[in-house]
mmCIF file with all atom_site columns, C-alpha atoms in Angstrom:
data_model
loop_
_atom_site.group_PDB
_atom_site.id
_atom_site.type_symbol
_atom_site.label_atom_id
_atom_site.label_alt_id
_atom_site.label_comp_id
_atom_site.label_asym_id
_atom_site.label_entity_id
_atom_site.label_seq_id
_atom_site.pdbx_PDB_ins_code
_atom_site.Cartn_x
_atom_site.Cartn_y
_atom_site.Cartn_z
_atom_site.occupancy
_atom_site.B_iso_or_equiv
_atom_site.pdbx_formal_charge
_atom_site.auth_seq_id
_atom_site.auth_comp_id
_atom_site.auth_asym_id
_atom_site.auth_atom_id
_atom_site.pdbx_PDB_model_num
ATOM 1   C CA . LYS S 1 1   ? 156.686 73.389 61.915 1.00 0.00 ? 1   LYS S CA 1
ATOM 2   C CA . ALA S 1 2   ? 154.103 71.950 59.415 1.00 0.00 ? 2   ALA S CA 1
ATOM 3   C CA . GLY S 1 3   ? 152.125 68.967 60.552 1.00 0.00 ? 3   GLY S CA 1
ATOM 4   C CA . VAL S 1 4   ? 151.066 65.843 58.781 1.00 0.00 ? 4   VAL S CA 1
ATOM 5   C CA . THR S 1 5   ? 148.998 66.729 55.661 1.00 0.00 ? 5   THR S CA 1
ATOM 6   C CA . GLN S 1 6   ? 146.492 64.380 54.175 1.00 0.00 ? 6   GLN S CA 1
ATOM 7   C CA . THR S 1 7   ? 144.637 65.012 50.918 1.00 0.00 ? 7   THR S CA 1
ATOM 8   C CA . PRO S 1 8   ? 141.895 65.096 50.104 1.00 0.00 ? 8   PRO S CA 1
ATOM 9   C CA . ARG S 1 9   ? 139.943 65.781 53.264 1.00 0.00 ? 9   ARG S CA 1
ATOM 10  C CA . TYR S 1 10  ? 136.743 64.269 51.918 1.00 0.00 ? 10  TYR S CA 1
ATOM 11  C CA . LEU S 1 11  ? 136.032 61.854 49.158 1.00 0.00 ? 11  LEU S CA 1
ATOM 12  C CA . ILE S 1 12  ? 132.981 60.107 47.745 1.00 0.00 ? 12  ILE S CA 1
ATOM 13  C CA . LYS S 1 13  ? 133.451 57.104 45.531 1.00 0.00 ? 13  LYS S CA 1
ATOM 14  C CA . THR S 1 14  ? 131.191 54.481 44.045 1.00 0.00 ? 14  THR S CA 1
ATOM 15  C CA . ARG S 1 15  ? 131.386 50.765 44.840 1.00 0.00 ? 15  ARG S CA 1
ATOM 16  C CA . GLY S 1 16  ? 133.890 49.001 42.532 1.00 0.00 ? 16  GLY S CA 1
ATOM 17  C CA . GLN S 1 17  ? 136.057 52.106 41.909 1.00 0.00 ? 17  GLN S CA 1
ATOM 18  C CA . GLN S 1 18  ? 139.448 52.505 43.373 1.00 0.00 ? 18  GLN S CA 1
ATOM 19  C CA . VAL S 1 19  ? 140.881 55.501 45.290 1.00 0.00 ? 19  VAL S CA 1
ATOM 20  C CA . THR S 1 20  ? 144.282 56.931 46.232 1.00 0.00 ? 20  THR S CA 1
ATOM 21  C CA . LEU S 1 21  ? 144.899 58.845 49.327 1.00 0.00 ? 21  LEU S CA 1
ATOM 22  C CA . SER S 1 22  ? 147.971 60.948 49.950 1.00 0.00 ? 22  SER S CA 1
ATOM 23  C CA . CYS S 1 23  ? 149.967 61.777 53.082 1.00 0.00 ? 23  CYS S CA 1
ATOM 24  C CA . SER S 1 24  ? 152.785 64.221 53.615 1.00 0.00 ? 24  SER S CA 1
ATOM 25  C CA . PRO S 1 25  ? 154.728 63.588 56.834 1.00 0.00 ? 25  PRO S CA 1
ATOM 26  C CA . ILE S 1 26  ? 156.469 66.097 59.040 1.00 0.00 ? 26  ILE S CA 1
ATOM 27  C CA . SER S 1 27  ? 159.734 67.129 57.482 1.00 0.00 ? 27  SER S CA 1
ATOM 28  C CA . GLY S 1 28  ? 162.502 64.660 58.539 1.00 0.00 ? 28  GLY S CA 1
ATOM 29  C CA . HIS S 1 29  ? 160.193 61.955 59.527 1.00 0.00 ? 29  HIS S CA 1
ATOM 30  C CA . ARG S 1 30  ? 160.893 58.632 57.787 1.00 0.00 ? 30  ARG S CA 1
ATOM 31  C CA . SER S 1 31  ? 158.148 56.487 59.035 1.00 0.00 ? 31  SER S CA 1
ATOM 32  C CA . VAL S 1 32  ? 154.593 56.793 57.700 1.00 0.00 ? 32  VAL S CA 1
ATOM 33  C CA . SER S 1 33  ? 151.705 54.629 59.090 1.00 0.00 ? 33  SER S CA 1
ATOM 34  C CA . TRP S 1 34  ? 148.058 54.292 57.972 1.00 0.00 ? 34  TRP S CA 1
ATOM 35  C CA . TYR S 1 35  ? 145.083 53.585 60.065 1.00 0.00 ? 35  TYR S CA 1
ATOM 36  C CA . GLN S 1 36  ? 141.367 53.027 59.357 1.00 0.00 ? 36  GLN S CA 1
ATOM 37  C CA . GLN S 1 37  ? 138.749 54.378 61.801 1.00 0.00 ? 37  GLN S CA 1
ATOM 38  C CA . THR S 1 38  ? 135.060 53.204 61.695 1.00 0.00 ? 38  THR S CA 1
ATOM 39  C CA . PRO S 1 39  ? 132.468 53.392 64.310 1.00 0.00 ? 39  PRO S CA 1
ATOM 40  C CA . GLY S 1 40  ? 132.185 49.641 64.547 1.00 0.00 ? 40  GLY S CA 1
ATOM 41  C CA . GLN S 1 41  ? 135.775 48.686 64.498 1.00 0.00 ? 41  GLN S CA 1
ATOM 42  C CA . GLY S 1 42  ? 137.455 51.728 65.942 1.00 0.00 ? 42  GLY S CA 1
ATOM 43  C CA . LEU S 1 43  ? 141.055 52.478 64.969 1.00 0.00 ? 43  LEU S CA 1
ATOM 44  C CA . GLN S 1 44  ? 142.832 49.757 63.119 1.00 0.00 ? 44  GLN S CA 1
ATOM 45  C CA . PHE S 1 45  ? 146.371 49.643 61.791 1.00 0.00 ? 45  PHE S CA 1
ATOM 46  C CA . LEU S 1 46  ? 146.732 49.196 58.083 1.00 0.00 ? 46  LEU S CA 1
ATOM 47  C CA . PHE S 1 47  ? 150.442 49.339 57.409 1.00 0.00 ? 47  PHE S CA 1
ATOM 48  C CA . GLU S 1 48  ? 153.690 51.187 58.055 1.00 0.00 ? 48  GLU S CA 1
ATOM 49  C CA . TYR S 1 49  ? 156.373 52.315 55.806 1.00 0.00 ? 49  TYR S CA 1
ATOM 50  C CA . PHE S 1 50  ? 159.966 53.256 56.556 1.00 0.00 ? 50  PHE S CA 1
ATOM 51  C CA . SER S 1 51  ? 162.441 54.455 54.019 1.00 0.00 ? 51  SER S CA 1
ATOM 52  C CA . GLU S 1 52  ? 160.251 53.354 51.103 1.00 0.00 ? 52  GLU S CA 1
ATOM 53  C CA . THR S 1 53  ? 159.788 49.831 52.521 1.00 0.00 ? 53  THR S CA 1
ATOM 54  C CA . GLN S 1 54  ? 156.775 48.283 54.121 1.00 0.00 ? 54  GLN S CA 1
ATOM 55  C CA . ARG S 1 55  ? 157.921 47.320 57.545 1.00 0.00 ? 55  ARG S CA 1
ATOM 56  C CA . ASN S 1 56  ? 154.646 46.272 59.105 1.00 0.00 ? 56  ASN S CA 1
ATOM 57  C CA . LYS S 1 57  ? 151.199 45.210 57.938 1.00 0.00 ? 57  LYS S CA 1
ATOM 58  C CA . GLY S 1 58  ? 147.891 44.952 59.576 1.00 0.00 ? 58  GLY S CA 1
ATOM 59  C CA . ASN S 1 59  ? 145.136 42.337 58.896 1.00 0.00 ? 59  ASN S CA 1
ATOM 60  C CA . PHE S 1 60  ? 143.458 43.905 55.874 1.00 0.00 ? 60  PHE S CA 1
ATOM 61  C CA . PRO S 1 61  ? 142.654 42.330 52.425 1.00 0.00 ? 61  PRO S CA 1
ATOM 62  C CA . GLY S 1 62  ? 145.089 42.783 49.572 1.00 0.00 ? 62  GLY S CA 1
ATOM 63  C CA . ARG S 1 63  ? 142.786 45.528 48.156 1.00 0.00 ? 63  ARG S CA 1
ATOM 64  C CA . PHE S 1 64  ? 144.443 47.803 50.534 1.00 0.00 ? 64  PHE S CA 1
ATOM 65  C CA . SER S 1 65  ? 147.971 48.724 49.457 1.00 0.00 ? 65  SER S CA 1
ATOM 66  C CA . GLY S 1 66  ? 150.512 51.614 49.924 1.00 0.00 ? 66  GLY S CA 1
ATOM 67  C CA . ARG S 1 67  ? 153.742 52.933 48.970 1.00 0.00 ? 67  ARG S CA 1
ATOM 68  C CA . GLN S 1 68  ? 156.285 55.462 50.142 1.00 0.00 ? 68  GLN S CA 1
ATOM 69  C CA . PHE S 1 69  ? 158.423 57.745 48.029 1.00 0.00 ? 69  PHE S CA 1
ATOM 70  C CA . SER S 1 70  ? 162.020 58.812 48.467 1.00 0.00 ? 70  SER S CA 1
ATOM 71  C CA . ASN S 1 71  ? 160.802 62.108 50.014 1.00 0.00 ? 71  ASN S CA 1
ATOM 72  C CA . SER S 1 72  ? 158.870 60.082 52.669 1.00 0.00 ? 72  SER S CA 1
ATOM 73  C CA . ARG S 1 73  ? 155.529 61.092 51.194 1.00 0.00 ? 73  ARG S CA 1
ATOM 74  C CA . SER S 1 74  ? 153.195 58.170 51.157 1.00 0.00 ? 74  SER S CA 1
ATOM 75  C CA . GLU S 1 75  ? 150.035 57.004 49.319 1.00 0.00 ? 75  GLU S CA 1
ATOM 76  C CA . MET S 1 76  ? 147.547 54.344 50.051 1.00 0.00 ? 76  MET S CA 1
ATOM 77  C CA . ASN S 1 77  ? 145.273 52.819 47.486 1.00 0.00 ? 77  ASN S CA 1
ATOM 78  C CA . VAL S 1 78  ? 142.025 50.857 47.917 1.00 0.00 ? 78  VAL S CA 1
ATOM 79  C CA . SER S 1 79  ? 140.862 48.947 44.870 1.00 0.00 ? 79  SER S CA 1
ATOM 80  C CA . THR S 1 80  ? 137.347 47.593 44.124 1.00 0.00 ? 80  THR S CA 1
ATOM 81  C CA . LEU S 1 81  ? 135.752 49.683 46.799 1.00 0.00 ? 81  LEU S CA 1
ATOM 82  C CA . GLU S 1 82  ? 133.106 48.115 49.004 1.00 0.00 ? 82  GLU S CA 1
ATOM 83  C CA . LEU S 1 83  ? 130.594 49.948 51.160 1.00 0.00 ? 83  LEU S CA 1
ATOM 84  C CA . GLY S 1 84  ? 132.375 48.808 54.267 1.00 0.00 ? 84  GLY S CA 1
ATOM 85  C CA . ASP S 1 85  ? 135.444 50.704 53.252 1.00 0.00 ? 85  ASP S CA 1
ATOM 86  C CA . SER S 1 86  ? 133.756 53.939 54.106 1.00 0.00 ? 86  SER S CA 1
ATOM 87  C CA . ALA S 1 87  ? 135.809 55.281 57.020 1.00 0.00 ? 87  ALA S CA 1
ATOM 88  C CA . LEU S 1 88  ? 138.127 57.956 58.218 1.00 0.00 ? 88  LEU S CA 1
ATOM 89  C CA . TYR S 1 89  ? 141.649 57.176 56.950 1.00 0.00 ? 89  TYR S CA 1
ATOM 90  C CA . LEU S 1 90  ? 144.409 58.517 59.173 1.00 0.00 ? 90  LEU S CA 1
ATOM 91  C CA . CYS S 1 91  ? 148.105 58.875 58.443 1.00 0.00 ? 91  CYS S CA 1
ATOM 92  C CA . ALA S 1 92  ? 150.716 59.165 61.164 1.00 0.00 ? 92  ALA S CA 1
ATOM 93  C CA . SER S 1 93  ? 154.361 60.055 60.879 1.00 0.00 ? 93  SER S CA 1
ATOM 94  C CA . SER S 1 94  ? 157.368 59.510 63.266 1.00 0.00 ? 94  SER S CA 1
ATOM 95  C CA . PRO S 1 95  ? 161.165 59.720 62.975 1.00 0.00 ? 95  PRO S CA 1
ATOM 96  C CA . GLY S 1 96  ? 160.966 55.950 62.964 1.00 0.00 ? 96  GLY S CA 1
ATOM 97  C CA . TRP S 1 97  ? 163.229 55.209 65.872 1.00 0.00 ? 97  TRP S CA 1
ATOM 98  C CA . LEU S 1 98  ? 162.510 53.956 69.322 1.00 0.00 ? 98  LEU S CA 1
ATOM 99  C CA . ASN S 1 99  ? 160.506 55.967 71.870 1.00 0.00 ? 99  ASN S CA 1
ATOM 100 C CA . TYR S 1 100 ? 159.206 58.659 69.436 1.00 0.00 ? 100 TYR S CA 1
ATOM 101 C CA . GLY S 1 101 ? 155.515 59.503 69.459 1.00 0.00 ? 101 GLY S CA 1
ATOM 102 C CA . TYR S 1 102 ? 153.491 59.579 66.277 1.00 0.00 ? 102 TYR S CA 1
ATOM 103 C CA . THR S 1 103 ? 151.950 62.665 64.801 1.00 0.00 ? 103 THR S CA 1
ATOM 104 C CA . PHE S 1 104 ? 148.656 62.149 63.133 1.00 0.00 ? 104 PHE S CA 1
ATOM 105 C CA . GLY S 1 105 ? 147.008 64.118 60.364 1.00 0.00 ? 105 GLY S CA 1
ATOM 106 C CA . SER S 1 106 ? 143.336 65.057 60.353 1.00 0.00 ? 106 SER S CA 1
ATOM 107 C CA . GLY S 1 107 ? 142.479 62.210 58.002 1.00 0.00 ? 107 GLY S CA 1
ATOM 108 C CA . THR S 1 108 ? 140.583 61.695 54.845 1.00 0.00 ? 108 THR S CA 1
ATOM 109 C CA . ARG S 1 109 ? 136.862 60.822 55.153 1.00 0.00 ? 109 ARG S CA 1
ATOM 110 C CA . LEU S 1 110 ? 136.075 58.378 52.439 1.00 0.00 ? 110 LEU S CA 1
ATOM 111 C CA . THR S 1 111 ? 132.397 57.673 51.625 1.00 0.00 ? 111 THR S CA 1
ATOM 112 C CA . VAL S 1 112 ? 131.570 54.677 49.268 1.00 0.00 ? 112 VAL S CA 1
ATOM 113 C CA . VAL S 1 113 ? 128.051 54.792 47.783 1.00 0.00 ? 113 VAL S CA 1
ATOM 114 C CA . ASP H 2 1   ? 149.763 42.319 71.803 1.00 0.00 ? 1   ASP H CA 1
ATOM 115 C CA . ALA H 2 2   ? 148.941 43.188 75.340 1.00 0.00 ? 2   ALA H CA 1
ATOM 116 C CA . LYS H 2 3   ? 145.178 43.689 76.084 1.00 0.00 ? 3   LYS H CA 1
ATOM 117 C CA . THR H 2 4   ? 144.022 46.767 77.850 1.00 0.00 ? 4   THR H CA 1
ATOM 118 C CA . THR H 2 5   ? 140.931 47.617 80.025 1.00 0.00 ? 5   THR H CA 1
ATOM 119 C CA . GLN H 2 6   ? 139.825 51.210 80.349 1.00 0.00 ? 6   GLN H CA 1
ATOM 120 C CA . PRO H 2 7   ? 136.536 52.713 81.633 1.00 0.00 ? 7   PRO H CA 1
ATOM 121 C CA . ASN H 2 8   ? 134.169 53.517 78.778 1.00 0.00 ? 8   ASN H CA 1
ATOM 122 C CA . SER H 2 9   ? 133.543 56.981 79.980 1.00 0.00 ? 9   SER H CA 1
ATOM 123 C CA . MET H 2 10  ? 134.461 59.451 82.730 1.00 0.00 ? 10  MET H CA 1
ATOM 124 C CA . GLU H 2 11  ? 133.434 62.924 83.702 1.00 0.00 ? 11  GLU H CA 1
ATOM 125 C CA . SER H 2 12  ? 135.352 65.764 85.293 1.00 0.00 ? 12  SER H CA 1
ATOM 126 C CA . ASN H 2 13  ? 134.868 69.384 86.219 1.00 0.00 ? 13  ASN H CA 1
ATOM 127 C CA . GLU H 2 14  ? 136.942 72.133 84.653 1.00 0.00 ? 14  GLU H CA 1
ATOM 128 C CA . GLU H 2 15  ? 140.075 72.913 86.524 1.00 0.00 ? 15  GLU H CA 1
ATOM 129 C CA . GLU H 2 16  ? 139.940 69.783 88.665 1.00 0.00 ? 16  GLU H CA 1
ATOM 130 C CA . PRO H 2 17  ? 142.491 66.923 88.380 1.00 0.00 ? 17  PRO H CA 1
ATOM 131 C CA . VAL H 2 18  ? 141.461 63.832 86.370 1.00 0.00 ? 18  VAL H CA 1
ATOM 132 C CA . HIS H 2 19  ? 142.863 60.360 86.825 1.00 0.00 ? 19  HIS H CA 1
ATOM 133 C CA . LEU H 2 20  ? 142.329 58.109 83.852 1.00 0.00 ? 20  LEU H CA 1
ATOM 134 C CA . PRO H 2 21  ? 143.149 54.394 84.761 1.00 0.00 ? 21  PRO H CA 1
ATOM 135 C CA . CYS H 2 22  ? 144.175 51.605 82.444 1.00 0.00 ? 22  CYS H CA 1
ATOM 136 C CA . ASN H 2 23  ? 144.785 47.963 83.235 1.00 0.00 ? 23  ASN H CA 1
ATOM 137 C CA . HIS H 2 24  ? 147.326 46.102 81.097 1.00 0.00 ? 24  HIS H CA 1
ATOM 138 C CA . SER H 2 25  ? 147.996 42.923 83.063 1.00 0.00 ? 25  SER H CA 1
ATOM 139 C CA . THR H 2 26  ? 149.454 41.015 80.059 1.00 0.00 ? 26  THR H CA 1
ATOM 140 C CA . ILE H 2 27  ? 152.039 43.654 79.163 1.00 0.00 ? 27  ILE H CA 1
ATOM 141 C CA . SER H 2 28  ? 155.499 42.375 78.441 1.00 0.00 ? 28  SER H CA 1
ATOM 142 C CA . GLY H 2 29  ? 158.670 43.558 79.997 1.00 0.00 ? 29  GLY H CA 1
ATOM 143 C CA . THR H 2 30  ? 159.811 45.452 76.981 1.00 0.00 ? 30  THR H CA 1
ATOM 144 C CA . ASP H 2 31  ? 156.469 47.246 76.263 1.00 0.00 ? 31  ASP H CA 1
ATOM 145 C CA . TYR H 2 32  ? 156.259 50.822 76.778 1.00 0.00 ? 32  TYR H CA 1
ATOM 146 C CA . ILE H 2 33  ? 152.965 52.395 77.858 1.00 0.00 ? 33  ILE H CA 1
ATOM 147 C CA . HIS H 2 34  ? 151.787 55.055 75.521 1.00 0.00 ? 34  HIS H CA 1
ATOM 148 C CA . TRP H 2 35  ? 148.837 57.443 75.860 1.00 0.00 ? 35  TRP H CA 1
ATOM 149 C CA . TYR H 2 36  ? 147.076 59.118 72.977 1.00 0.00 ? 36  TYR H CA 1
ATOM 150 C CA . ARG H 2 37  ? 143.924 61.218 72.887 1.00 0.00 ? 37  ARG H CA 1
ATOM 151 C CA . GLN H 2 38  ? 141.523 61.982 70.040 1.00 0.00 ? 38  GLN H CA 1
ATOM 152 C CA . LEU H 2 39  ? 139.569 65.210 70.068 1.00 0.00 ? 39  LEU H CA 1
ATOM 153 C CA . PRO H 2 40  ? 136.418 65.438 68.126 1.00 0.00 ? 40  PRO H CA 1
ATOM 154 C CA . SER H 2 41  ? 136.922 65.545 64.330 1.00 0.00 ? 41  SER H CA 1
ATOM 155 C CA . GLN H 2 42  ? 140.705 65.201 64.701 1.00 0.00 ? 42  GLN H CA 1
ATOM 156 C CA . GLY H 2 43  ? 143.314 62.467 64.421 1.00 0.00 ? 43  GLY H CA 1
ATOM 157 C CA . PRO H 2 44  ? 144.751 61.022 67.595 1.00 0.00 ? 44  PRO H CA 1
ATOM 158 C CA . GLU H 2 45  ? 147.344 63.145 69.442 1.00 0.00 ? 45  GLU H CA 1
ATOM 159 C CA . TYR H 2 46  ? 150.353 61.813 71.360 1.00 0.00 ? 46  TYR H CA 1
ATOM 160 C CA . VAL H 2 47  ? 150.112 62.577 75.144 1.00 0.00 ? 47  VAL H CA 1
ATOM 161 C CA . ILE H 2 48  ? 152.832 60.729 76.916 1.00 0.00 ? 48  ILE H CA 1
ATOM 162 C CA . HIS H 2 49  ? 154.692 57.458 77.251 1.00 0.00 ? 49  HIS H CA 1
ATOM 163 C CA . GLY H 2 50  ? 156.783 55.597 79.872 1.00 0.00 ? 50  GLY H CA 1
ATOM 164 C CA . LEU H 2 51  ? 158.423 52.290 80.729 1.00 0.00 ? 51  LEU H CA 1
ATOM 165 C CA . THR H 2 52  ? 158.792 51.859 84.458 1.00 0.00 ? 52  THR H CA 1
ATOM 166 C CA . SER H 2 53  ? 159.042 55.123 86.321 1.00 0.00 ? 53  SER H CA 1
ATOM 167 C CA . ASN H 2 54  ? 156.549 57.893 86.480 1.00 0.00 ? 54  ASN H CA 1
ATOM 168 C CA . VAL H 2 55  ? 156.831 60.563 83.645 1.00 0.00 ? 55  VAL H CA 1
ATOM 169 C CA . ASN H 2 56  ? 155.783 64.152 83.350 1.00 0.00 ? 56  ASN H CA 1
ATOM 170 C CA . ASN H 2 57  ? 155.543 66.494 80.421 1.00 0.00 ? 57  ASN H CA 1
ATOM 171 C CA . ARG H 2 58  ? 153.689 69.721 79.698 1.00 0.00 ? 58  ARG H CA 1
ATOM 172 C CA . MET H 2 59  ? 150.462 67.902 78.929 1.00 0.00 ? 59  MET H CA 1
ATOM 173 C CA . ALA H 2 60  ? 150.164 65.297 81.646 1.00 0.00 ? 60  ALA H CA 1
ATOM 174 C CA . SER H 2 61  ? 151.744 62.931 84.107 1.00 0.00 ? 61  SER H CA 1
ATOM 175 C CA . LEU H 2 62  ? 151.944 59.156 83.767 1.00 0.00 ? 62  LEU H CA 1
ATOM 176 C CA . ALA H 2 63  ? 151.993 56.983 86.935 1.00 0.00 ? 63  ALA H CA 1
ATOM 177 C CA . ILE H 2 64  ? 153.015 53.402 86.325 1.00 0.00 ? 64  ILE H CA 1
ATOM 178 C CA . ALA H 2 65  ? 152.354 50.696 88.917 1.00 0.00 ? 65  ALA H CA 1
ATOM 179 C CA . GLU H 2 66  ? 155.374 48.924 90.307 1.00 0.00 ? 66  GLU H CA 1
ATOM 180 C CA . ASP H 2 67  ? 154.229 45.586 88.676 1.00 0.00 ? 67  ASP H CA 1
ATOM 181 C CA . ARG H 2 68  ? 153.455 47.478 85.501 1.00 0.00 ? 68  ARG H CA 1
ATOM 182 C CA . LYS H 2 69  ? 150.068 45.852 85.208 1.00 0.00 ? 69  LYS H CA 1
ATOM 183 C CA . SER H 2 70  ? 148.297 49.178 85.410 1.00 0.00 ? 70  SER H CA 1
ATOM 184 C CA . SER H 2 71  ? 148.970 52.885 84.741 1.00 0.00 ? 71  SER H CA 1
ATOM 185 C CA . THR H 2 72  ? 147.126 56.163 85.321 1.00 0.00 ? 72  THR H CA 1
ATOM 186 C CA . LEU H 2 73  ? 147.135 59.234 83.148 1.00 0.00 ? 73  LEU H CA 1
ATOM 187 C CA . ILE H 2 74  ? 146.871 62.378 85.245 1.00 0.00 ? 74  ILE H CA 1
ATOM 188 C CA . LEU H 2 75  ? 145.561 65.669 83.936 1.00 0.00 ? 75  LEU H CA 1
ATOM 189 C CA . HIS H 2 76  ? 146.382 68.104 86.604 1.00 0.00 ? 76  HIS H CA 1
ATOM 190 C CA . ARG H 2 77  ? 143.794 70.735 85.787 1.00 0.00 ? 77  ARG H CA 1
ATOM 191 C CA . ALA H 2 78  ? 141.135 69.669 83.161 1.00 0.00 ? 78  ALA H CA 1
ATOM 192 C CA . THR H 2 79  ? 140.054 72.191 80.602 1.00 0.00 ? 79  THR H CA 1
ATOM 193 C CA . LEU H 2 80  ? 137.182 72.029 78.146 1.00 0.00 ? 80  LEU H CA 1
ATOM 194 C CA . ARG H 2 81  ? 139.794 71.341 75.518 1.00 0.00 ? 81  ARG H CA 1
ATOM 195 C CA . ASP H 2 82  ? 140.714 68.105 77.309 1.00 0.00 ? 82  ASP H CA 1
ATOM 196 C CA . ALA H 2 83  ? 137.351 66.550 76.314 1.00 0.00 ? 83  ALA H CA 1
ATOM 197 C CA . ALA H 2 84  ? 138.430 63.624 74.192 1.00 0.00 ? 84  ALA H CA 1
ATOM 198 C CA . VAL H 2 85  ? 138.818 59.896 73.969 1.00 0.00 ? 85  VAL H CA 1
ATOM 199 C CA . TYR H 2 86  ? 141.917 58.753 75.710 1.00 0.00 ? 86  TYR H CA 1
ATOM 200 C CA . TYR H 2 87  ? 143.738 55.668 74.644 1.00 0.00 ? 87  TYR H CA 1
ATOM 201 C CA . CYS H 2 88  ? 146.244 53.547 76.659 1.00 0.00 ? 88  CYS H CA 1
ATOM 202 C CA . ILE H 2 89  ? 148.464 51.591 74.355 1.00 0.00 ? 89  ILE H CA 1
ATOM 203 C CA . PRO H 2 90  ? 151.181 49.145 75.421 1.00 0.00 ? 90  PRO H CA 1
ATOM 204 C CA . GLY H 2 91  ? 153.687 48.370 72.858 1.00 0.00 ? 91  GLY H CA 1
ATOM 205 C CA . VAL H 2 92  ? 157.208 48.571 71.486 1.00 0.00 ? 92  VAL H CA 1
ATOM 206 C CA . TYR H 2 93  ? 158.476 51.175 69.102 1.00 0.00 ? 93  TYR H CA 1
ATOM 207 C CA . GLY H 2 94  ? 160.886 50.322 66.350 1.00 0.00 ? 94  GLY H CA 1
ATOM 208 C CA . GLY H 2 95  ? 161.427 47.762 63.768 1.00 0.00 ? 95  GLY H CA 1
ATOM 209 C CA . ALA H 2 96  ? 158.814 45.280 62.711 1.00 0.00 ? 96  ALA H CA 1
ATOM 210 C CA . THR H 2 97  ? 156.643 45.994 65.738 1.00 0.00 ? 97  THR H CA 1
ATOM 211 C CA . ASN H 2 98  ? 156.248 49.702 64.972 1.00 0.00 ? 98  ASN H CA 1
ATOM 212 C CA . LYS H 2 99  ? 152.552 50.041 65.219 1.00 0.00 ? 99  LYS H CA 1
ATOM 213 C CA . LEU H 2 100 ? 149.752 51.198 67.583 1.00 0.00 ? 100 LEU H CA 1
ATOM 214 C CA . ILE H 2 101 ? 147.005 48.847 68.695 1.00 0.00 ? 101 ILE H CA 1
ATOM 215 C CA . PHE H 2 102 ? 144.102 51.030 69.762 1.00 0.00 ? 102 PHE H CA 1
ATOM 216 C CA . GLY H 2 103 ? 141.437 49.792 72.095 1.00 0.00 ? 103 GLY H CA 1
ATOM 217 C CA . THR H 2 104 ? 138.114 51.500 72.713 1.00 0.00 ? 104 THR H CA 1
ATOM 218 C CA . GLY H 2 105 ? 139.524 54.075 75.025 1.00 0.00 ? 105 GLY H CA 1
ATOM 219 C CA . THR H 2 106 ? 137.914 56.356 77.654 1.00 0.00 ? 106 THR H CA 1
ATOM 220 C CA . LEU H 2 107 ? 135.615 59.150 76.603 1.00 0.00 ? 107 LEU H CA 1
ATOM 221 C CA . LEU H 2 108 ? 136.277 62.055 78.975 1.00 0.00 ? 108 LEU H CA 1
ATOM 222 C CA . ALA H 2 109 ? 133.742 64.757 79.301 1.00 0.00 ? 109 ALA H CA 1
ATOM 223 C CA . VAL H 2 110 ? 134.652 67.890 81.027 1.00 0.00 ? 110 VAL H CA 1
ATOM 224 C CA . GLN H 2 111 ? 131.910 70.029 82.600 1.00 0.00 ? 111 GLN H CA 1
ATOM 225 C CA . PRO H 2 112 ? 132.316 73.843 82.922 1.00 0.00 ? 112 PRO H CA 1
#
């Protein structure tokens, strides 16, 4: 079966711009989570969506936002980009119920210059 | 969130068993113990999870101490493809707590 698809794979943006990243979960999975990975902070949880509702949120500023569509596809948006937002952004999907493992995509590498 | 302690790095030889330890002394009674690994240039990959008793799947075995304050991920025969960062993550799935809190993990090197 198809895995978690993230687009684009690579992105270069300028400070102050905004960016939208996309994630298509595994068919039938209703939960989509987003993570940020940097060399300094490691993997950090951004937020989780389930059935179009944000169910959980990490400790990130309001510039980071997301949404989920009725087909479970999700987007995350970062506004007013800062150099420190350069990172690998990972999306993970799961059926959404207890005891199921997450399946991660390969990520979007965002570079802010 | 329960805190975890894992060795920063470990080495193994190909085709030998590997035991990756994790201490999670502050784990709560309802936390499952999950293991994920991240191969170079890839997203994390689910390996195994358990609550109280030992668990086996096609990738690995998970041995959980009786007091649940520690666990060990066992790769029965390491291959070069097992070289990755391994994360031990206590937590509960479901509802408002549905998230993974990654620590620094253990970087496993496998020598041919």
